[in-house]
């Protein structure tokens, strides 16, 4: 493990893409502990896992287990208290704000409530995925380079919103808004996708459409996915790996196919399904 | 509690009545005190402070009225430039006020302030300072600093506008939906981009409405700036008054009225256009 990491860092130093070497693991979480306030309750109590290049990994568990906290630690929307997160071969925790921004550009995130800027057009929302690469002048005038605009139009077509490009984000339905969220995340050309309950605000049918779309696009662009999800059935259908959490601990980690009923019952401490 | 609860005891009933009586007496006392206070104020400010010798009786009042009603229309062409100057003063003052408001609102909004212990109190203090000093006092200060003319008027209007605009803006910033902001942070946006893409679109309608409202008020403010030598219609008013040309004074007042009406109409349609 340590050996691999050295290789990755060595490649980065020589200016080679880290992607070649990280067939093993893109993300490593080590003994992660989080409390929101010093001396406050510990929400994550020592989590360890790795995510590899072709993982579509679901994080399931009861409400309050700390799933959102875990996901949000990875791009440091929440600050880890203890432990380490290694992403693309570099430790996330000690980064200064500039390096953190550069790292965040490579992480796509999709939110439960879509987190779109409502008063902005669909197109501008999608383009805002490129802000990490856009200078102050271009950002001010919303003048994105042509290749960004082409890519945004392409992605909007891929998610089926080619007829809604100029609409305001709040004029769309929930399922359509989440598609905008997906397009915005993919605009970044992310190397990993973090999803915090992307379908909780959607009805069962649309949820399946949206998860199917995410899986299709993630496979096409070869992006590993870490996804919080409440719908266990949907998680088992979509994902190839399940991490089960309960009360700040990891209770289960394994392929979705091998998951047994009693594993689920144990995670939720009740009868599921 | 059930419907057949224990009957109200005699004691409880008496206590209730006594309480009610006491409340009624208190209310009457309050009213009596208020009336006494009002009478005292009236006596002290009007009966005592007024120079009754100079009151010329019904005839005097009528005479004065007549002098004011003989409007001096010959002044009309000379009002055009000062009227425009007043309008410019209001407009430039509002624009400048917006510029000054930007940092003040940024400092004074709890969720984006660069420092909770220094800049936040500073921003809040500037908001209060701007509003607690009357526009005429601001104008006097600036006339002292930069001399007579429209410039001190513009500066005074700007300073007076900062308080309201920045306070409303700061409040709007504090009430935004934090979710889009988080999304912009998550894509790697910097501080400016987070503000420009995450916050500004959310607060823009409120701010534009506020600016239009403030501009409307600033027309009124600019109209009196001339009283302390800061240009515009107020200056003409002051001169006509000094020359005892009451007909001219009335015309200036009418001009101010027209100007304010124009401002009212423009801001009505502008507000409709944005919101
Ligand atoms: N910003 C915060 N400040 C303080 N405590 C928080 C904060 N966010 C979450 N918590 C606490 O952390 C715990 C875990 O919350 P978290 O949102 O990670 O759970 P979750 O597993 O995502 O739950 P859900 O399935 O309902 O989304 C909860 O007890 C919550 O009260
Ligand atoms: Mg959650």
mmCIF file with all atom_site columns, N, CA and C in Angstrom, chain B residues 219-263:
data_model
loop_
_atom_site.group_PDB
_atom_site.id
_atom_site.type_symbol
_atom_site.label_atom_id
_atom_site.label_alt_id
_atom_site.label_comp_id
_atom_site.label_asym_id
_atom_site.label_entity_id
_atom_site.label_seq_id
_atom_site.pdbx_PDB_ins_code
_atom_site.Cartn_x
_atom_site.Cartn_y
_atom_site.Cartn_z
_atom_site.occupancy
_atom_site.B_iso_or_equiv
_atom_site.pdbx_formal_charge
_atom_site.auth_seq_id
_atom_site.auth_comp_id
_atom_site.auth_asym_id
_atom_site.auth_atom_id
_atom_site.pdbx_PDB_model_num
ATOM 1   N N  . UNK B 1 219 ? -33.989 61.778 -4.102  1.00 0.00 ? 219 UNK B N  1
ATOM 2   C CA . UNK B 1 219 ? -34.445 62.977 -4.824  1.00 0.00 ? 219 UNK B CA 1
ATOM 3   C C  . UNK B 1 219 ? -34.916 64.016 -3.805  1.00 0.00 ? 219 UNK B C  1
ATOM 4   N N  . UNK B 1 220 ? -35.706 63.541 -2.821  1.00 0.00 ? 220 UNK B N  1
ATOM 5   C CA . UNK B 1 220 ? -36.156 64.443 -1.760  1.00 0.00 ? 220 UNK B CA 1
ATOM 6   C C  . UNK B 1 220 ? -34.970 65.049 -1.014  1.00 0.00 ? 220 UNK B C  1
ATOM 7   N N  . UNK B 1 221 ? -33.995 64.180 -0.717  1.00 0.00 ? 221 UNK B N  1
ATOM 8   C CA . UNK B 1 221 ? -32.844 64.661 0.055   1.00 0.00 ? 221 UNK B CA 1
ATOM 9   C C  . UNK B 1 221 ? -32.063 65.694 -0.750  1.00 0.00 ? 221 UNK B C  1
ATOM 10  N N  . UNK B 1 222 ? -31.860 65.384 -2.054  1.00 0.00 ? 222 UNK B N  1
ATOM 11  C CA . UNK B 1 222 ? -31.067 66.300 -2.875  1.00 0.00 ? 222 UNK B CA 1
ATOM 12  C C  . UNK B 1 222 ? -31.737 67.660 -2.978  1.00 0.00 ? 222 UNK B C  1
ATOM 13  N N  . UNK B 1 223 ? -33.085 67.668 -2.924  1.00 0.00 ? 223 UNK B N  1
ATOM 14  C CA . UNK B 1 223 ? -33.812 68.919 -3.110  1.00 0.00 ? 223 UNK B CA 1
ATOM 15  C C  . UNK B 1 223 ? -33.523 69.916 -1.991  1.00 0.00 ? 223 UNK B C  1
ATOM 16  N N  . UNK B 1 224 ? -33.131 69.428 -0.824  1.00 0.00 ? 224 UNK B N  1
ATOM 17  C CA . UNK B 1 224 ? -32.875 70.373 0.263   1.00 0.00 ? 224 UNK B CA 1
ATOM 18  C C  . UNK B 1 224 ? -31.387 70.619 0.491   1.00 0.00 ? 224 UNK B C  1
ATOM 19  N N  . UNK B 1 225 ? -30.547 69.915 -0.285  1.00 0.00 ? 225 UNK B N  1
ATOM 20  C CA . UNK B 1 225 ? -29.104 70.044 -0.072  1.00 0.00 ? 225 UNK B CA 1
ATOM 21  C C  . UNK B 1 225 ? -28.631 71.497 -0.210  1.00 0.00 ? 225 UNK B C  1
ATOM 22  N N  . UNK B 1 226 ? -29.291 72.254 -1.117  1.00 0.00 ? 226 UNK B N  1
ATOM 23  C CA . UNK B 1 226 ? -28.874 73.620 -1.378  1.00 0.00 ? 226 UNK B CA 1
ATOM 24  C C  . UNK B 1 226 ? -28.962 74.519 -0.150  1.00 0.00 ? 226 UNK B C  1
ATOM 25  N N  . UNK B 1 227 ? -29.796 74.162 0.820   1.00 0.00 ? 227 UNK B N  1
ATOM 26  C CA . UNK B 1 227 ? -29.954 74.990 2.007   1.00 0.00 ? 227 UNK B CA 1
ATOM 27  C C  . UNK B 1 227 ? -28.636 75.218 2.713   1.00 0.00 ? 227 UNK B C  1
ATOM 28  N N  . UNK B 1 228 ? -27.705 74.268 2.564   1.00 0.00 ? 228 UNK B N  1
ATOM 29  C CA . UNK B 1 228 ? -26.400 74.463 3.189   1.00 0.00 ? 228 UNK B CA 1
ATOM 30  C C  . UNK B 1 228 ? -25.335 74.695 2.125   1.00 0.00 ? 228 UNK B C  1
ATOM 31  N N  . UNK B 1 229 ? -25.784 75.080 0.925   1.00 0.00 ? 229 UNK B N  1
ATOM 32  C CA . UNK B 1 229 ? -24.817 75.461 -0.102  1.00 0.00 ? 229 UNK B CA 1
ATOM 33  C C  . UNK B 1 229 ? -24.343 74.321 -0.978  1.00 0.00 ? 229 UNK B C  1
ATOM 34  N N  . UNK B 1 230 ? -25.080 73.196 -0.947  1.00 0.00 ? 230 UNK B N  1
ATOM 35  C CA . UNK B 1 230 ? -24.624 72.047 -1.725  1.00 0.00 ? 230 UNK B CA 1
ATOM 36  C C  . UNK B 1 230 ? -25.431 71.877 -3.009  1.00 0.00 ? 230 UNK B C  1
ATOM 37  N N  . UNK B 1 231 ? -25.725 72.990 -3.680  1.00 0.00 ? 231 UNK B N  1
ATOM 38  C CA . UNK B 1 231 ? -26.264 72.936 -5.038  1.00 0.00 ? 231 UNK B CA 1
ATOM 39  C C  . UNK B 1 231 ? -27.702 72.470 -5.171  1.00 0.00 ? 231 UNK B C  1
ATOM 40  N N  . UNK B 1 232 ? -28.188 72.499 -6.432  1.00 0.00 ? 232 UNK B N  1
ATOM 41  C CA . UNK B 1 232 ? -29.515 71.996 -6.740  1.00 0.00 ? 232 UNK B CA 1
ATOM 42  C C  . UNK B 1 232 ? -30.622 72.994 -6.461  1.00 0.00 ? 232 UNK B C  1
ATOM 43  N N  . UNK B 1 233 ? -31.865 72.510 -6.489  1.00 0.00 ? 233 UNK B N  1
ATOM 44  C CA . UNK B 1 233 ? -33.031 73.371 -6.305  1.00 0.00 ? 233 UNK B CA 1
ATOM 45  C C  . UNK B 1 233 ? -33.022 74.045 -4.938  1.00 0.00 ? 233 UNK B C  1
ATOM 46  N N  . UNK B 1 234 ? -32.463 73.368 -3.952  1.00 0.00 ? 234 UNK B N  1
ATOM 47  C CA . UNK B 1 234 ? -32.441 73.919 -2.597  1.00 0.00 ? 234 UNK B CA 1
ATOM 48  C C  . UNK B 1 234 ? -31.730 75.261 -2.541  1.00 0.00 ? 234 UNK B C  1
ATOM 49  N N  . UNK B 1 235 ? -30.713 75.393 -3.376  1.00 0.00 ? 235 UNK B N  1
ATOM 50  C CA . UNK B 1 235 ? -29.940 76.635 -3.382  1.00 0.00 ? 235 UNK B CA 1
ATOM 51  C C  . UNK B 1 235 ? -30.807 77.785 -3.895  1.00 0.00 ? 235 UNK B C  1
ATOM 52  N N  . UNK B 1 236 ? -31.582 77.517 -4.968  1.00 0.00 ? 236 UNK B N  1
ATOM 53  C CA . UNK B 1 236 ? -32.491 78.530 -5.510  1.00 0.00 ? 236 UNK B CA 1
ATOM 54  C C  . UNK B 1 236 ? -33.527 78.911 -4.450  1.00 0.00 ? 236 UNK B C  1
ATOM 55  N N  . UNK B 1 237 ? -34.052 77.893 -3.799  1.00 0.00 ? 237 UNK B N  1
ATOM 56  C CA . UNK B 1 237 ? -35.021 78.109 -2.727  1.00 0.00 ? 237 UNK B CA 1
ATOM 57  C C  . UNK B 1 237 ? -34.440 79.073 -1.696  1.00 0.00 ? 237 UNK B C  1
ATOM 58  N N  . UNK B 1 238 ? -33.233 78.797 -1.301  1.00 0.00 ? 238 UNK B N  1
ATOM 59  C CA . UNK B 1 238 ? -32.552 79.588 -0.275  1.00 0.00 ? 238 UNK B CA 1
ATOM 60  C C  . UNK B 1 238 ? -32.385 81.038 -0.737  1.00 0.00 ? 238 UNK B C  1
ATOM 61  N N  . UNK B 1 239 ? -32.008 81.216 -1.999  1.00 0.00 ? 239 UNK B N  1
ATOM 62  C CA . UNK B 1 239 ? -31.781 82.568 -2.523  1.00 0.00 ? 239 UNK B CA 1
ATOM 63  C C  . UNK B 1 239 ? -33.086 83.347 -2.619  1.00 0.00 ? 239 UNK B C  1
ATOM 64  N N  . UNK B 1 240 ? -34.135 82.681 -3.116  1.00 0.00 ? 240 UNK B N  1
ATOM 65  C CA . UNK B 1 240 ? -35.433 83.351 -3.230  1.00 0.00 ? 240 UNK B CA 1
ATOM 66  C C  . UNK B 1 240 ? -35.934 83.778 -1.855  1.00 0.00 ? 240 UNK B C  1
ATOM 67  N N  . UNK B 1 241 ? -35.694 82.930 -0.875  1.00 0.00 ? 241 UNK B N  1
ATOM 68  C CA . UNK B 1 241 ? -36.100 83.210 0.493   1.00 0.00 ? 241 UNK B CA 1
ATOM 69  C C  . UNK B 1 241 ? -35.343 84.432 1.000   1.00 0.00 ? 241 UNK B C  1
ATOM 70  N N  . UNK B 1 242 ? -34.027 84.460 0.695   1.00 0.00 ? 242 UNK B N  1
ATOM 71  C CA . UNK B 1 242 ? -33.199 85.564 1.168   1.00 0.00 ? 242 UNK B CA 1
ATOM 72  C C  . UNK B 1 242 ? -33.624 86.885 0.521   1.00 0.00 ? 242 UNK B C  1
ATOM 73  N N  . UNK B 1 243 ? -34.146 86.792 -0.722  1.00 0.00 ? 243 UNK B N  1
ATOM 74  C CA . UNK B 1 243 ? -34.587 88.010 -1.413  1.00 0.00 ? 243 UNK B CA 1
ATOM 75  C C  . UNK B 1 243 ? -36.039 88.337 -1.080  1.00 0.00 ? 243 UNK B C  1
ATOM 76  N N  . UNK B 1 244 ? -36.644 87.595 -0.159  1.00 0.00 ? 244 UNK B N  1
ATOM 77  C CA . UNK B 1 244 ? -38.060 87.749 0.202   1.00 0.00 ? 244 UNK B CA 1
ATOM 78  C C  . UNK B 1 244 ? -38.963 87.652 -1.013  1.00 0.00 ? 244 UNK B C  1
ATOM 79  N N  . UNK B 1 245 ? -38.521 86.901 -2.062  1.00 0.00 ? 245 UNK B N  1
ATOM 80  C CA . UNK B 1 245 ? -39.349 86.698 -3.240  1.00 0.00 ? 245 UNK B CA 1
ATOM 81  C C  . UNK B 1 245 ? -40.217 85.461 -3.026  1.00 0.00 ? 245 UNK B C  1
ATOM 82  N N  . UNK B 1 246 ? -41.324 85.666 -2.299  1.00 0.00 ? 246 UNK B N  1
ATOM 83  C CA . UNK B 1 246 ? -42.137 84.509 -1.900  1.00 0.00 ? 246 UNK B CA 1
ATOM 84  C C  . UNK B 1 246 ? -42.732 83.792 -3.093  1.00 0.00 ? 246 UNK B C  1
ATOM 85  N N  . UNK B 1 247 ? -43.064 84.534 -4.135  1.00 0.00 ? 247 UNK B N  1
ATOM 86  C CA . UNK B 1 247 ? -43.592 83.910 -5.348  1.00 0.00 ? 247 UNK B CA 1
ATOM 87  C C  . UNK B 1 247 ? -42.586 82.941 -5.944  1.00 0.00 ? 247 UNK B C  1
ATOM 88  N N  . UNK B 1 248 ? -41.320 83.319 -5.911  1.00 0.00 ? 248 UNK B N  1
ATOM 89  C CA . UNK B 1 248 ? -40.263 82.433 -6.407  1.00 0.00 ? 248 UNK B CA 1
ATOM 90  C C  . UNK B 1 248 ? -40.129 81.207 -5.531  1.00 0.00 ? 248 UNK B C  1
ATOM 91  N N  . UNK B 1 249 ? -40.229 81.412 -4.223  1.00 0.00 ? 249 UNK B N  1
ATOM 92  C CA . UNK B 1 249 ? -40.140 80.281 -3.293  1.00 0.00 ? 249 UNK B CA 1
ATOM 93  C C  . UNK B 1 249 ? -41.203 79.244 -3.638  1.00 0.00 ? 249 UNK B C  1
ATOM 94  N N  . UNK B 1 250 ? -42.433 79.742 -3.867  1.00 0.00 ? 250 UNK B N  1
ATOM 95  C CA . UNK B 1 250 ? -43.519 78.814 -4.192  1.00 0.00 ? 250 UNK B CA 1
ATOM 96  C C  . UNK B 1 250 ? -43.210 78.043 -5.464  1.00 0.00 ? 250 UNK B C  1
ATOM 97  N N  . UNK B 1 251 ? -42.650 78.731 -6.459  1.00 0.00 ? 251 UNK B N  1
ATOM 98  C CA . UNK B 1 251 ? -42.346 78.057 -7.713  1.00 0.00 ? 251 UNK B CA 1
ATOM 99  C C  . UNK B 1 251 ? -41.316 76.950 -7.490  1.00 0.00 ? 251 UNK B C  1
ATOM 100 N N  . UNK B 1 252 ? -40.306 77.244 -6.663  1.00 0.00 ? 252 UNK B N  1
ATOM 101 C CA . UNK B 1 252 ? -39.294 76.214 -6.389  1.00 0.00 ? 252 UNK B CA 1
ATOM 102 C C  . UNK B 1 252 ? -39.942 75.013 -5.708  1.00 0.00 ? 252 UNK B C  1
ATOM 103 N N  . UNK B 1 253 ? -40.832 75.309 -4.748  1.00 0.00 ? 253 UNK B N  1
ATOM 104 C CA . UNK B 1 253 ? -41.514 74.210 -4.065  1.00 0.00 ? 253 UNK B CA 1
ATOM 105 C C  . UNK B 1 253 ? -42.296 73.365 -5.068  1.00 0.00 ? 253 UNK B C  1
ATOM 106 N N  . UNK B 1 254 ? -42.969 74.058 -6.001  1.00 0.00 ? 254 UNK B N  1
ATOM 107 C CA . UNK B 1 254 ? -43.713 73.327 -7.033  1.00 0.00 ? 254 UNK B CA 1
ATOM 108 C C  . UNK B 1 254 ? -42.771 72.478 -7.880  1.00 0.00 ? 254 UNK B C  1
ATOM 109 N N  . UNK B 1 255 ? -41.602 73.060 -8.214  1.00 0.00 ? 255 UNK B N  1
ATOM 110 C CA . UNK B 1 255 ? -40.639 72.321 -9.029  1.00 0.00 ? 255 UNK B CA 1
ATOM 111 C C  . UNK B 1 255 ? -40.185 71.060 -8.301  1.00 0.00 ? 255 UNK B C  1
ATOM 112 N N  . UNK B 1 256 ? -39.932 71.196 -6.996  1.00 0.00 ? 256 UNK B N  1
ATOM 113 C CA . UNK B 1 256 ? -39.538 70.023 -6.204  1.00 0.00 ? 256 UNK B CA 1
ATOM 114 C C  . UNK B 1 256 ? -40.640 68.976 -6.258  1.00 0.00 ? 256 UNK B C  1
ATOM 115 N N  . UNK B 1 257 ? -41.869 69.455 -6.135  1.00 0.00 ? 257 UNK B N  1
ATOM 116 C CA . UNK B 1 257 ? -43.023 68.552 -6.167  1.00 0.00 ? 257 UNK B CA 1
ATOM 117 C C  . UNK B 1 257 ? -43.052 67.773 -7.473  1.00 0.00 ? 257 UNK B C  1
ATOM 118 N N  . UNK B 1 258 ? -42.874 68.511 -8.582  1.00 0.00 ? 258 UNK B N  1
ATOM 119 C CA . UNK B 1 258 ? -42.892 67.857 -9.901  1.00 0.00 ? 258 UNK B CA 1
ATOM 120 C C  . UNK B 1 258 ? -41.763 66.829 -9.988  1.00 0.00 ? 258 UNK B C  1
ATOM 121 N N  . UNK B 1 259 ? -40.580 67.226 -9.513  1.00 0.00 ? 259 UNK B N  1
ATOM 122 C CA . UNK B 1 259 ? -39.419 66.337 -9.577  1.00 0.00 ? 259 UNK B CA 1
ATOM 123 C C  . UNK B 1 259 ? -39.695 65.043 -8.815  1.00 0.00 ? 259 UNK B C  1
ATOM 124 N N  . UNK B 1 260 ? -40.246 65.193 -7.629  1.00 0.00 ? 260 UNK B N  1
ATOM 125 C CA . UNK B 1 260 ? -40.520 64.014 -6.805  1.00 0.00 ? 260 UNK B CA 1
ATOM 126 C C  . UNK B 1 260 ? -41.567 63.134 -7.468  1.00 0.00 ? 260 UNK B C  1
ATOM 127 N N  . UNK B 1 261 ? -42.561 63.794 -8.088  1.00 0.00 ? 261 UNK B N  1
ATOM 128 C CA . UNK B 1 261 ? -43.591 63.012 -8.789  1.00 0.00 ? 261 UNK B CA 1
ATOM 129 C C  . UNK B 1 261 ? -42.961 62.226 -9.932  1.00 0.00 ? 261 UNK B C  1
ATOM 130 N N  . UNK B 1 262 ? -42.038 62.893 -10.667 1.00 0.00 ? 262 UNK B N  1
ATOM 131 C CA . UNK B 1 262 ? -41.362 62.189 -11.768 1.00 0.00 ? 262 UNK B CA 1
ATOM 132 C C  . UNK B 1 262 ? -40.600 60.982 -11.229 1.00 0.00 ? 262 UNK B C  1
ATOM 133 N N  . UNK B 1 263 ? -39.874 61.209 -10.113 1.00 0.00 ? 263 UNK B N  1
ATOM 134 C CA . UNK B 1 263 ? -39.121 60.113 -9.493  1.00 0.00 ? 263 UNK B CA 1
ATOM 135 C C  . UNK B 1 263 ? -40.039 58.967 -9.100  1.00 0.00 ? 263 UNK B C  1
#
